[in-house]
Every structure is written in C-alpha cells, then in structure tokens.
Amino acid sequence: MDRQPPLDLVNVALARQRYGDAGRHWLDAMWQADDLADAVVADVYSGGSATAAVRAALDGGIETVDDAPASLRALFATLDVEPEWLDHDRLDRAADALIRHTAALGIVLGAASLVRGAGNTIAGKPLAVTGRYVSQPAIRSVEVGEWLRQVLTPGGMRRGGAGFAYTVRVRVIHAHVRLMLWRSGEWDESAWGVPIPQPYMAFTMAEFGHIAIDAMEKLGVRFSDRELDDIYHLWRYVGRVVGMSEELNPACEADHVRIEELYRLTSPG
C-alpha cells in the first residue's frame, strides 16, 4: 500500500523495524475498514434501513429479503459459509470454560481489559463523537454484557444462534458509525486513518481474549492448554463474523500478544 500511516500514530518506524511485515501490515490496515458491511449501509441508507434488511436476512435467510441489493447478498455470501477451520465443539467448550468463571471475567473486563485501550485518542474518537461513553455509559455497558452473554451461550455462534446474530448487528452498527463520521466532516482521515479500522478491531478481540485471560490468571483462574486453545478459537470466529480480515484476525495467543504490543507501541494519547 502506497499511503503513509495516519499522521497521529507514534513510533511508526520502530513498528516496522521491530515487527517487520507484521508491523507494516498493521500500519497499512489503518486504512482498511469493512468493505462488505460498509457497502450494505451505503446501499440501503437512502432506500431503507440497513439494520432492518440485515435482521430480515438473519431471521429468514437472504433469499427471503425482497429486492436485496448486491451488497447485502455479498455480505451474506460470506456469513452463510463457515470457514474450513471452524469447529463448533471447540466454540461450545470455550463458552463452557468462560461461563464457569463469569464473575472473574466480568471483573477483568470492567477493570482491566476493556479500559486497556482507553488512552488511544484515535480509537476512542468514534465513541467520543457519538457520545456513547459520555451520555450513555450504562446502556453501552449493558449492551456489551448482553452481546457477550449470547456469544458465550453454547450454540450461540451457530448460524441461527443469538450470539451470531448479535455479532452481525454489531458489525452493521460499526458500519453505520463509519458512515456517520465520514459524512459529519469531523473525521480527519489523514491524521486518524479510517474510523474503526482493522487493527483496532483486532485489538478488541485481544481485549476479550488474551488481555482478559491474563488478568483472570492474576485473580487465580487457571485454564488448561486445551481450554485456552478453544477460547482463542472462539474469538477467531467472532472476529471473522464481526468483519475482521483473515490477515489480521488473531488465531492464537501469539497473535493476540503481538496485536497488544503493536497497539501500545503506535497508539497516540
């Protein structure tokens, strides 16, 4: 990619030097959002509700949506086909392992994990501009908790599961926020990259994955190696459904750790 990294990022040269191709891809991906979901929102924004169209396709299948635009069909062509690596038994085992430690998970998400990225002024701008963490923090927290509950329900990430549907709706919300920010004239793309870019989506997976696991260990929670592998498998699939690219979507603990390091290294603020 020929574009230079967003101007507000820090330690750009060090990221390339220390992480090589992974560092270069991290910086390039600051210009990458979610083309499939963004196209759906842009397509039906004038003629109807993208949220309603996606909900109908989730409930009845894409073939039940009258006059579905090509963008919506393209999105569901990926959502309706599971990757070869997916193992639903592993997703269910991961859900069981995390549900057993619901109290500890809730503590670390609120006190350690989801606040880890708060110092990044770019990552926080969409929430700041939309006012979700300023005017509606309680509602936002409840929404995250309900999404997590559905994802961690055994079977929740199957095609007809509530966790799958909730995750797709989150994906569409992200696309709506991008469109709103682009149209607002308040988003400085040269300084910040695209709103909700692939690297920051990857970091969100790390917040629910390795960062949470590491904090839970400090509270005395111990997962077996198999449970850890299953948990990372779960977040890999959640990442895919929420719009992560295969190139940046973390698949294992090492991927999560590298994402955390690159996030800390390059984050302004």
PDB file of C-alpha atoms in Angstrom:
ATOM      1  CA  MET A   1       0.000   0.000   0.000  1.00  0.00           C
ATOM      2  CA  ASP A   2       1.373   3.401  -1.021  1.00  0.00           C
ATOM      3  CA  ARG A   3      -0.342   5.554   1.608  1.00  0.00           C
ATOM      4  CA  GLN A   4       1.650   6.737   4.580  1.00  0.00           C
ATOM      5  CA  PRO A   5       0.396   5.779   8.069  1.00  0.00           C
ATOM      6  CA  PRO A   6      -2.063   8.153   9.771  1.00  0.00           C
ATOM      7  CA  LEU A   7      -0.212  11.219  10.981  1.00  0.00           C
ATOM      8  CA  ASP A   8      -1.164  10.880  14.647  1.00  0.00           C
ATOM      9  CA  LEU A   9       0.313   7.394  15.071  1.00  0.00           C
ATOM     10  CA  VAL A  10       3.578   7.234  17.007  1.00  0.00           C
ATOM     11  CA  ASN A  11       6.668   5.007  16.723  1.00  0.00           C
ATOM     12  CA  VAL A  12       5.865   4.163  13.116  1.00  0.00           C
ATOM     13  CA  ALA A  13       9.464   3.456  12.102  1.00  0.00           C
ATOM     14  CA  LEU A  14      10.028   1.380  15.241  1.00  0.00           C
ATOM     15  CA  ALA A  15       6.920  -0.712  14.490  1.00  0.00           C
ATOM     16  CA  ARG A  16       8.290  -1.543  11.045  1.00  0.00           C
ATOM     17  CA  GLN A  17      11.776  -2.237  12.386  1.00  0.00           C
ATOM     18  CA  ARG A  18      10.694  -4.377  15.335  1.00  0.00           C
ATOM     19  CA  TYR A  19       7.849  -6.336  13.717  1.00  0.00           C
ATOM     20  CA  GLY A  20       8.799  -6.427  10.038  1.00  0.00           C
ATOM     21  CA  ASP A  21       5.943  -7.455   7.739  1.00  0.00           C
ATOM     22  CA  ALA A  22       3.539  -7.686  10.680  1.00  0.00           C
ATOM     23  CA  GLY A  23       4.314  -4.099  11.636  1.00  0.00           C
ATOM     24  CA  ARG A  24       3.951  -2.868   8.069  1.00  0.00           C
ATOM     25  CA  HIS A  25       0.634  -4.665   7.681  1.00  0.00           C
ATOM     26  CA  TRP A  26      -0.600  -3.197  10.974  1.00  0.00           C
ATOM     27  CA  LEU A  27       0.131   0.323   9.753  1.00  0.00           C
ATOM     28  CA  ASP A  28      -1.332  -0.286   6.281  1.00  0.00           C
ATOM     29  CA  ALA A  29      -4.503  -1.718   7.796  1.00  0.00           C
ATOM     30  CA  MET A  30      -5.271   1.591   9.499  1.00  0.00           C
ATOM     31  CA  TRP A  31      -6.782   2.449   6.105  1.00  0.00           C
ATOM     32  CA  GLN A  32      -8.887  -0.736   5.979  1.00  0.00           C
ATOM     33  CA  ALA A  33     -12.383  -0.889   7.440  1.00  0.00           C
ATOM     34  CA  ASP A  34     -15.041  -3.482   6.497  1.00  0.00           C
ATOM     35  CA  ASP A  35     -15.855  -3.165   2.814  1.00  0.00           C
ATOM     36  CA  LEU A  36     -18.752  -5.647   2.856  1.00  0.00           C
ATOM     37  CA  ALA A  37     -20.671  -4.085   5.755  1.00  0.00           C
ATOM     38  CA  ASP A  38     -19.826  -0.538   4.678  1.00  0.00           C
ATOM     39  CA  ALA A  39     -21.260  -1.258   1.214  1.00  0.00           C
ATOM     40  CA  VAL A  40     -24.513  -2.570   2.718  1.00  0.00           C
ATOM     41  CA  VAL A  41     -25.009   0.548   4.831  1.00  0.00           C
ATOM     42  CA  ALA A  42     -24.181   2.861   1.926  1.00  0.00           C
ATOM     43  CA  ASP A  43     -26.505   0.947  -0.431  1.00  0.00           C
ATOM     44  CA  VAL A  44     -29.671   0.942   1.651  1.00  0.00           C
ATOM     45  CA  TYR A  45     -29.095   4.143   3.595  1.00  0.00           C
ATOM     46  CA  SER A  46     -31.332   6.145   1.257  1.00  0.00           C
ATOM     47  CA  GLY A  47     -33.870   3.471   0.374  1.00  0.00           C
ATOM     48  CA  GLY A  48     -34.434   1.886   3.767  1.00  0.00           C
ATOM     49  CA  SER A  49     -32.868   0.627   6.945  1.00  0.00           C
ATOM     50  CA  ALA A  50     -29.698  -1.437   6.656  1.00  0.00           C
ATOM     51  CA  THR A  51     -30.357  -2.745  10.162  1.00  0.00           C
ATOM     52  CA  ALA A  52     -33.825  -3.990   9.175  1.00  0.00           C
ATOM     53  CA  ALA A  53     -32.542  -5.603   5.974  1.00  0.00           C
ATOM     54  CA  VAL A  54     -29.752  -7.407   7.835  1.00  0.00           C
ATOM     55  CA  ARG A  55     -32.138  -8.520  10.573  1.00  0.00           C
ATOM     56  CA  ALA A  56     -34.513  -9.970   7.960  1.00  0.00           C
ATOM     57  CA  ALA A  57     -31.662 -11.843   6.273  1.00  0.00           C
ATOM     58  CA  LEU A  58     -30.509 -13.187   9.638  1.00  0.00           C
ATOM     59  CA  ASP A  59     -34.000 -14.345  10.563  1.00  0.00           C
ATOM     60  CA  GLY A  60     -35.179 -15.864   7.293  1.00  0.00           C
ATOM     61  CA  GLY A  61     -32.129 -16.109   5.059  1.00  0.00           C
ATOM     62  CA  ILE A  62     -31.028 -13.794   2.286  1.00  0.00           C
ATOM     63  CA  GLU A  63     -33.463 -15.384  -0.179  1.00  0.00           C
ATOM     64  CA  THR A  64     -36.412 -14.072   1.866  1.00  0.00           C
ATOM     65  CA  VAL A  65     -35.337 -10.428   1.522  1.00  0.00           C
ATOM     66  CA  ASP A  66     -37.230  -8.803  -1.339  1.00  0.00           C
ATOM     67  CA  ASP A  67     -35.033  -6.820  -3.733  1.00  0.00           C
ATOM     68  CA  ALA A  68     -31.937  -7.456  -1.637  1.00  0.00           C
ATOM     69  CA  PRO A  69     -29.123  -5.270  -3.003  1.00  0.00           C
ATOM     70  CA  ALA A  70     -25.985  -6.945  -4.320  1.00  0.00           C
ATOM     71  CA  SER A  71     -24.049  -5.622  -1.324  1.00  0.00           C
ATOM     72  CA  LEU A  72     -26.344  -7.448   1.128  1.00  0.00           C
ATOM     73  CA  ARG A  73     -26.076 -10.649  -0.899  1.00  0.00           C
ATOM     74  CA  ALA A  74     -22.288 -10.350  -0.908  1.00  0.00           C
ATOM     75  CA  LEU A  75     -22.202  -9.905   2.877  1.00  0.00           C
ATOM     76  CA  PHE A  76     -24.344 -12.972   3.495  1.00  0.00           C
ATOM     77  CA  ALA A  77     -22.436 -14.997   0.942  1.00  0.00           C
ATOM     78  CA  THR A  78     -19.543 -14.821   3.415  1.00  0.00           C
ATOM     79  CA  LEU A  79     -21.624 -15.093   6.582  1.00  0.00           C
ATOM     80  CA  ASP A  80     -23.535 -18.159   5.386  1.00  0.00           C
ATOM     81  CA  VAL A  81     -20.376 -20.126   4.539  1.00  0.00           C
ATOM     82  CA  GLU A  82     -18.381 -21.343   7.508  1.00  0.00           C
ATOM     83  CA  PRO A  83     -14.569 -21.413   7.224  1.00  0.00           C
ATOM     84  CA  GLU A  84     -12.960 -24.834   6.954  1.00  0.00           C
ATOM     85  CA  TRP A  85     -11.104 -24.332  10.226  1.00  0.00           C
ATOM     86  CA  LEU A  86     -14.248 -23.770  12.310  1.00  0.00           C
ATOM     87  CA  ASP A  87     -15.081 -26.391  14.974  1.00  0.00           C
ATOM     88  CA  HIS A  88     -18.362 -25.782  16.820  1.00  0.00           C
ATOM     89  CA  ASP A  89     -17.463 -28.272  19.539  1.00  0.00           C
ATOM     90  CA  ARG A  90     -14.468 -26.100  20.363  1.00  0.00           C
ATOM     91  CA  LEU A  91     -16.679 -22.996  20.465  1.00  0.00           C
ATOM     92  CA  ASP A  92     -19.008 -24.706  22.933  1.00  0.00           C
ATOM     93  CA  ARG A  93     -16.118 -25.882  25.101  1.00  0.00           C
ATOM     94  CA  ALA A  94     -14.736 -22.336  25.145  1.00  0.00           C
ATOM     95  CA  ALA A  95     -18.132 -20.993  26.177  1.00  0.00           C
ATOM     96  CA  ASP A  96     -18.354 -23.556  28.977  1.00  0.00           C
ATOM     97  CA  ALA A  97     -14.842 -22.717  30.201  1.00  0.00           C
ATOM     98  CA  LEU A  98     -15.546 -18.985  30.343  1.00  0.00           C
ATOM     99  CA  ILE A  99     -19.035 -19.327  31.808  1.00  0.00           C
ATOM    100  CA  ARG A 100     -17.574 -21.239  34.753  1.00  0.00           C
ATOM    101  CA  HIS A 101     -15.656 -18.072  35.634  1.00  0.00           C
ATOM    102  CA  THR A 102     -18.316 -15.463  34.835  1.00  0.00           C
ATOM    103  CA  ALA A 103     -17.617 -13.408  37.967  1.00  0.00           C
ATOM    104  CA  ALA A 104     -13.882 -13.144  37.301  1.00  0.00           C
ATOM    105  CA  LEU A 105     -14.491 -12.403  33.607  1.00  0.00           C
ATOM    106  CA  GLY A 106     -16.866  -9.584  34.478  1.00  0.00           C
ATOM    107  CA  ILE A 107     -14.374  -8.078  36.905  1.00  0.00           C
ATOM    108  CA  VAL A 108     -11.438  -8.092  34.485  1.00  0.00           C
ATOM    109  CA  LEU A 109     -13.457  -6.790  31.538  1.00  0.00           C
ATOM    110  CA  GLY A 110     -14.614  -3.811  33.566  1.00  0.00           C
ATOM    111  CA  ALA A 111     -11.429  -3.136  35.498  1.00  0.00           C
ATOM    112  CA  ALA A 112      -8.566  -4.255  33.272  1.00  0.00           C
ATOM    113  CA  SER A 113      -9.457  -5.377  29.775  1.00  0.00           C
ATOM    114  CA  LEU A 114     -11.919  -3.007  28.128  1.00  0.00           C
ATOM    115  CA  VAL A 115     -10.177   0.043  29.599  1.00  0.00           C
ATOM    116  CA  ARG A 116      -6.781  -1.037  28.242  1.00  0.00           C
ATOM    117  CA  GLY A 117      -7.294   0.898  25.036  1.00  0.00           C
ATOM    118  CA  ALA A 118      -8.801   3.995  26.609  1.00  0.00           C
ATOM    119  CA  GLY A 119      -5.597   6.033  26.292  1.00  0.00           C
ATOM    120  CA  ASN A 120      -5.578   5.788  22.493  1.00  0.00           C
ATOM    121  CA  THR A 121      -7.068   9.052  21.302  1.00  0.00           C
ATOM    122  CA  ILE A 122      -7.813   7.695  17.804  1.00  0.00           C
ATOM    123  CA  ALA A 123      -9.563   4.525  18.970  1.00  0.00           C
ATOM    124  CA  GLY A 124     -11.706   6.497  21.408  1.00  0.00           C
ATOM    125  CA  LYS A 125     -12.874   9.129  18.920  1.00  0.00           C
ATOM    126  CA  PRO A 126     -15.885   7.234  17.471  1.00  0.00           C
ATOM    127  CA  LEU A 127     -17.312   6.728  20.967  1.00  0.00           C
ATOM    128  CA  ALA A 128     -16.478  10.296  21.929  1.00  0.00           C
ATOM    129  CA  VAL A 129     -18.113  11.755  18.813  1.00  0.00           C
ATOM    130  CA  THR A 130     -21.230   9.597  19.128  1.00  0.00           C
ATOM    131  CA  GLY A 131     -21.359  10.256  22.874  1.00  0.00           C
ATOM    132  CA  ARG A 132     -21.925   6.599  23.802  1.00  0.00           C
ATOM    133  CA  TYR A 133     -19.441   6.545  26.694  1.00  0.00           C
ATOM    134  CA  VAL A 134     -20.214  10.093  27.821  1.00  0.00           C
ATOM    135  CA  SER A 135     -24.012  10.329  27.733  1.00  0.00           C
ATOM    136  CA  GLN A 136     -24.940   6.607  27.782  1.00  0.00           C
ATOM    137  CA  PRO A 137     -22.198   4.653  29.575  1.00  0.00           C
ATOM    138  CA  ALA A 138     -24.602   2.384  31.443  1.00  0.00           C
ATOM    139  CA  ILE A 139     -26.522   1.489  28.288  1.00  0.00           C
ATOM    140  CA  ARG A 140     -23.275   0.797  26.460  1.00  0.00           C
ATOM    141  CA  SER A 141     -22.093  -1.496  29.258  1.00  0.00           C
ATOM    142  CA  VAL A 142     -25.385  -3.409  29.279  1.00  0.00           C
ATOM    143  CA  GLU A 143     -25.198  -3.838  25.511  1.00  0.00           C
ATOM    144  CA  VAL A 144     -21.682  -5.271  25.712  1.00  0.00           C
ATOM    145  CA  GLY A 145     -22.733  -7.587  28.525  1.00  0.00           C
ATOM    146  CA  GLU A 146     -25.758  -8.886  26.625  1.00  0.00           C
ATOM    147  CA  TRP A 147     -23.706  -9.455  23.469  1.00  0.00           C
ATOM    148  CA  LEU A 148     -21.118 -11.373  25.482  1.00  0.00           C
ATOM    149  CA  ARG A 149     -23.808 -13.478  27.158  1.00  0.00           C
ATOM    150  CA  GLN A 150     -25.183 -14.513  23.792  1.00  0.00           C
ATOM    151  CA  VAL A 151     -21.734 -15.275  22.357  1.00  0.00           C
ATOM    152  CA  LEU A 152     -20.876 -17.425  25.391  1.00  0.00           C
ATOM    153  CA  THR A 153     -24.105 -19.443  25.209  1.00  0.00           C
ATOM    154  CA  PRO A 154     -23.331 -22.921  23.809  1.00  0.00           C
ATOM    155  CA  GLY A 155     -24.514 -22.886  20.200  1.00  0.00           C
ATOM    156  CA  GLY A 156     -24.730 -19.110  20.249  1.00  0.00           C
ATOM    157  CA  MET A 157     -22.273 -18.657  17.380  1.00  0.00           C
ATOM    158  CA  ARG A 158     -24.019 -21.106  15.048  1.00  0.00           C
ATOM    159  CA  ARG A 159     -25.694 -19.543  12.028  1.00  0.00           C
ATOM    160  CA  GLY A 160     -29.078 -19.454  13.737  1.00  0.00           C
ATOM    161  CA  GLY A 161     -27.684 -18.580  17.165  1.00  0.00           C
ATOM    162  CA  ALA A 162     -28.357 -15.367  19.038  1.00  0.00           C
ATOM    163  CA  GLY A 163     -24.636 -14.685  19.505  1.00  0.00           C
ATOM    164  CA  PHE A 164     -24.040 -14.897  15.756  1.00  0.00           C
ATOM    165  CA  ALA A 165     -26.946 -12.553  15.008  1.00  0.00           C
ATOM    166  CA  TYR A 166     -25.885 -10.091  17.700  1.00  0.00           C
ATOM    167  CA  THR A 167     -22.323 -10.042  16.361  1.00  0.00           C
ATOM    168  CA  VAL A 168     -23.528  -9.338  12.817  1.00  0.00           C
ATOM    169  CA  ARG A 169     -25.676  -6.500  14.126  1.00  0.00           C
ATOM    170  CA  VAL A 170     -22.625  -5.065  15.920  1.00  0.00           C
ATOM    171  CA  ARG A 171     -20.810  -5.244  12.579  1.00  0.00           C
ATOM    172  CA  VAL A 172     -23.562  -3.201  10.929  1.00  0.00           C
ATOM    173  CA  ILE A 173     -23.536  -0.683  13.793  1.00  0.00           C
ATOM    174  CA  HIS A 174     -19.803  -0.180  13.198  1.00  0.00           C
ATOM    175  CA  ALA A 175     -20.545   0.481   9.515  1.00  0.00           C
ATOM    176  CA  HIS A 176     -23.263   2.999  10.428  1.00  0.00           C
ATOM    177  CA  VAL A 177     -20.838   4.793  12.752  1.00  0.00           C
ATOM    178  CA  ARG A 178     -18.216   4.970   9.989  1.00  0.00           C
ATOM    179  CA  LEU A 179     -20.716   6.411   7.546  1.00  0.00           C
ATOM    180  CA  MET A 180     -21.911   8.952  10.097  1.00  0.00           C
ATOM    181  CA  LEU A 181     -18.355  10.036  10.879  1.00  0.00           C
ATOM    182  CA  TRP A 182     -17.383  10.267   7.206  1.00  0.00           C
ATOM    183  CA  ARG A 183     -20.471  12.379   6.448  1.00  0.00           C
ATOM    184  CA  SER A 184     -20.100  14.567   9.535  1.00  0.00           C
ATOM    185  CA  GLY A 185     -16.974  16.304   8.284  1.00  0.00           C
ATOM    186  CA  GLU A 186     -15.472  15.846  11.774  1.00  0.00           C
ATOM    187  CA  TRP A 187     -13.258  12.887  10.903  1.00  0.00           C
ATOM    188  CA  ASP A 188      -9.661  13.732   9.944  1.00  0.00           C
ATOM    189  CA  GLU A 189      -8.747  10.652   7.907  1.00  0.00           C
ATOM    190  CA  SER A 190      -5.220  11.828   7.134  1.00  0.00           C
ATOM    191  CA  ALA A 191      -4.459  12.013  10.875  1.00  0.00           C
ATOM    192  CA  TRP A 192      -6.507   9.067  12.147  1.00  0.00           C
ATOM    193  CA  GLY A 193      -6.999   6.585   9.291  1.00  0.00           C
ATOM    194  CA  VAL A 194     -10.484   5.166   8.720  1.00  0.00           C
ATOM    195  CA  PRO A 195     -12.938   5.040  11.626  1.00  0.00           C
ATOM    196  CA  ILE A 196     -12.886   1.672  13.442  1.00  0.00           C
ATOM    197  CA  PRO A 197     -10.032   0.245  11.347  1.00  0.00           C
ATOM    198  CA  GLN A 198      -8.942  -3.380  11.172  1.00  0.00           C
ATOM    199  CA  PRO A 199      -6.088  -3.006  13.716  1.00  0.00           C
ATOM    200  CA  TYR A 200      -8.417  -1.620  16.377  1.00  0.00           C
ATOM    201  CA  MET A 201     -10.993  -4.314  15.660  1.00  0.00           C
ATOM    202  CA  ALA A 202      -8.171  -6.834  16.188  1.00  0.00           C
ATOM    203  CA  PHE A 203      -7.280  -5.190  19.488  1.00  0.00           C
ATOM    204  CA  THR A 204     -10.894  -5.558  20.610  1.00  0.00           C
ATOM    205  CA  MET A 205     -10.552  -9.307  20.051  1.00  0.00           C
ATOM    206  CA  ALA A 206      -7.426  -9.211  22.239  1.00  0.00           C
ATOM    207  CA  GLU A 207      -9.325  -7.331  24.959  1.00  0.00           C
ATOM    208  CA  PHE A 208     -11.800 -10.205  25.205  1.00  0.00           C
ATOM    209  CA  GLY A 209      -9.076 -12.789  24.562  1.00  0.00           C
ATOM    210  CA  HIS A 210      -5.526 -12.683  25.898  1.00  0.00           C
ATOM    211  CA  ILE A 211      -5.850  -9.470  27.919  1.00  0.00           C
ATOM    212  CA  ALA A 212      -8.858 -10.865  29.788  1.00  0.00           C
ATOM    213  CA  ILE A 213      -7.233 -14.287  30.231  1.00  0.00           C
ATOM    214  CA  ASP A 214      -4.039 -12.741  31.580  1.00  0.00           C
ATOM    215  CA  ALA A 215      -5.992 -10.618  34.063  1.00  0.00           C
ATOM    216  CA  MET A 216      -8.099 -13.606  35.143  1.00  0.00           C
ATOM    217  CA  GLU A 217      -4.919 -15.523  35.924  1.00  0.00           C
ATOM    218  CA  LYS A 218      -3.983 -12.748  38.350  1.00  0.00           C
ATOM    219  CA  LEU A 219      -7.271 -13.475  40.122  1.00  0.00           C
ATOM    220  CA  GLY A 220      -6.352 -17.153  40.395  1.00  0.00           C
ATOM    221  CA  VAL A 221      -8.240 -18.540  37.393  1.00  0.00           C
ATOM    222  CA  ARG A 222      -6.370 -21.294  35.575  1.00  0.00           C
ATOM    223  CA  PHE A 223      -7.334 -22.659  32.168  1.00  0.00           C
ATOM    224  CA  SER A 224      -5.885 -25.838  30.671  1.00  0.00           C
ATOM    225  CA  ASP A 225      -3.933 -25.630  27.418  1.00  0.00           C
ATOM    226  CA  ARG A 226      -6.886 -27.156  25.610  1.00  0.00           C
ATOM    227  CA  GLU A 227      -9.293 -24.632  27.101  1.00  0.00           C
ATOM    228  CA  LEU A 228      -7.004 -21.779  26.075  1.00  0.00           C
ATOM    229  CA  ASP A 229      -6.805 -23.072  22.507  1.00  0.00           C
ATOM    230  CA  ASP A 230     -10.599 -23.342  22.411  1.00  0.00           C
ATOM    231  CA  ILE A 231     -11.039 -19.808  23.775  1.00  0.00           C
ATOM    232  CA  TYR A 232      -8.741 -18.367  21.107  1.00  0.00           C
ATOM    233  CA  HIS A 233     -10.635 -20.401  18.503  1.00  0.00           C
ATOM    234  CA  LEU A 234     -13.884 -18.808  19.689  1.00  0.00           C
ATOM    235  CA  TRP A 235     -12.547 -15.272  19.390  1.00  0.00           C
ATOM    236  CA  ARG A 236     -11.087 -16.051  15.989  1.00  0.00           C
ATOM    237  CA  TYR A 237     -14.562 -16.921  14.742  1.00  0.00           C
ATOM    238  CA  VAL A 238     -16.168 -13.943  16.457  1.00  0.00           C
ATOM    239  CA  GLY A 239     -13.566 -11.782  14.727  1.00  0.00           C
ATOM    240  CA  ARG A 240     -14.464 -13.246  11.367  1.00  0.00           C
ATOM    241  CA  VAL A 241     -18.187 -12.677  11.857  1.00  0.00           C
ATOM    242  CA  VAL A 242     -17.707  -9.103  13.094  1.00  0.00           C
ATOM    243  CA  GLY A 243     -15.735  -8.211   9.958  1.00  0.00           C
ATOM    244  CA  MET A 244     -12.073  -8.944  10.616  1.00  0.00           C
ATOM    245  CA  SER A 245      -9.816  -9.676   7.635  1.00  0.00           C
ATOM    246  CA  GLU A 246      -8.156 -13.089   7.615  1.00  0.00           C
ATOM    247  CA  GLU A 247      -4.757 -11.382   7.525  1.00  0.00           C
ATOM    248  CA  LEU A 248      -5.200  -9.526  10.817  1.00  0.00           C
ATOM    249  CA  ASN A 249      -7.767 -11.643  12.655  1.00  0.00           C
ATOM    250  CA  PRO A 250      -5.895 -13.205  15.614  1.00  0.00           C
ATOM    251  CA  ALA A 251      -5.928 -17.013  15.626  1.00  0.00           C
ATOM    252  CA  CYS A 252      -3.755 -17.868  18.644  1.00  0.00           C
ATOM    253  CA  GLU A 253      -2.191 -16.423  21.777  1.00  0.00           C
ATOM    254  CA  ALA A 254       0.914 -15.214  19.927  1.00  0.00           C
ATOM    255  CA  ASP A 255      -1.279 -13.236  17.524  1.00  0.00           C
ATOM    256  CA  HIS A 256      -3.108 -11.615  20.440  1.00  0.00           C
ATOM    257  CA  VAL A 257       0.128 -10.671  22.176  1.00  0.00           C
ATOM    258  CA  ARG A 258       1.617  -9.165  19.000  1.00  0.00           C
ATOM    259  CA  ILE A 259      -1.564  -7.122  18.454  1.00  0.00           C
ATOM    260  CA  GLU A 260      -1.390  -5.806  22.026  1.00  0.00           C
ATOM    261  CA  GLU A 261       2.258  -4.834  21.577  1.00  0.00           C
ATOM    262  CA  LEU A 262       1.672  -3.049  18.270  1.00  0.00           C
ATOM    263  CA  TYR A 263      -1.338  -1.258  19.695  1.00  0.00           C
ATOM    264  CA  ARG A 264       0.630   0.026  22.691  1.00  0.00           C
ATOM    265  CA  LEU A 265       3.633   0.941  20.553  1.00  0.00           C
ATOM    266  CA  THR A 266       1.784   3.011  17.941  1.00  0.00           C
ATOM    267  CA  SER A 267      -1.117   4.457  19.953  1.00  0.00           C
ATOM    268  CA  PRO A 268      -1.189   8.243  20.442  1.00  0.00           C
ATOM    269  CA  GLY A 269      -2.523   9.814  23.589  1.00  0.00           C
TER     270      GLY A 269
END
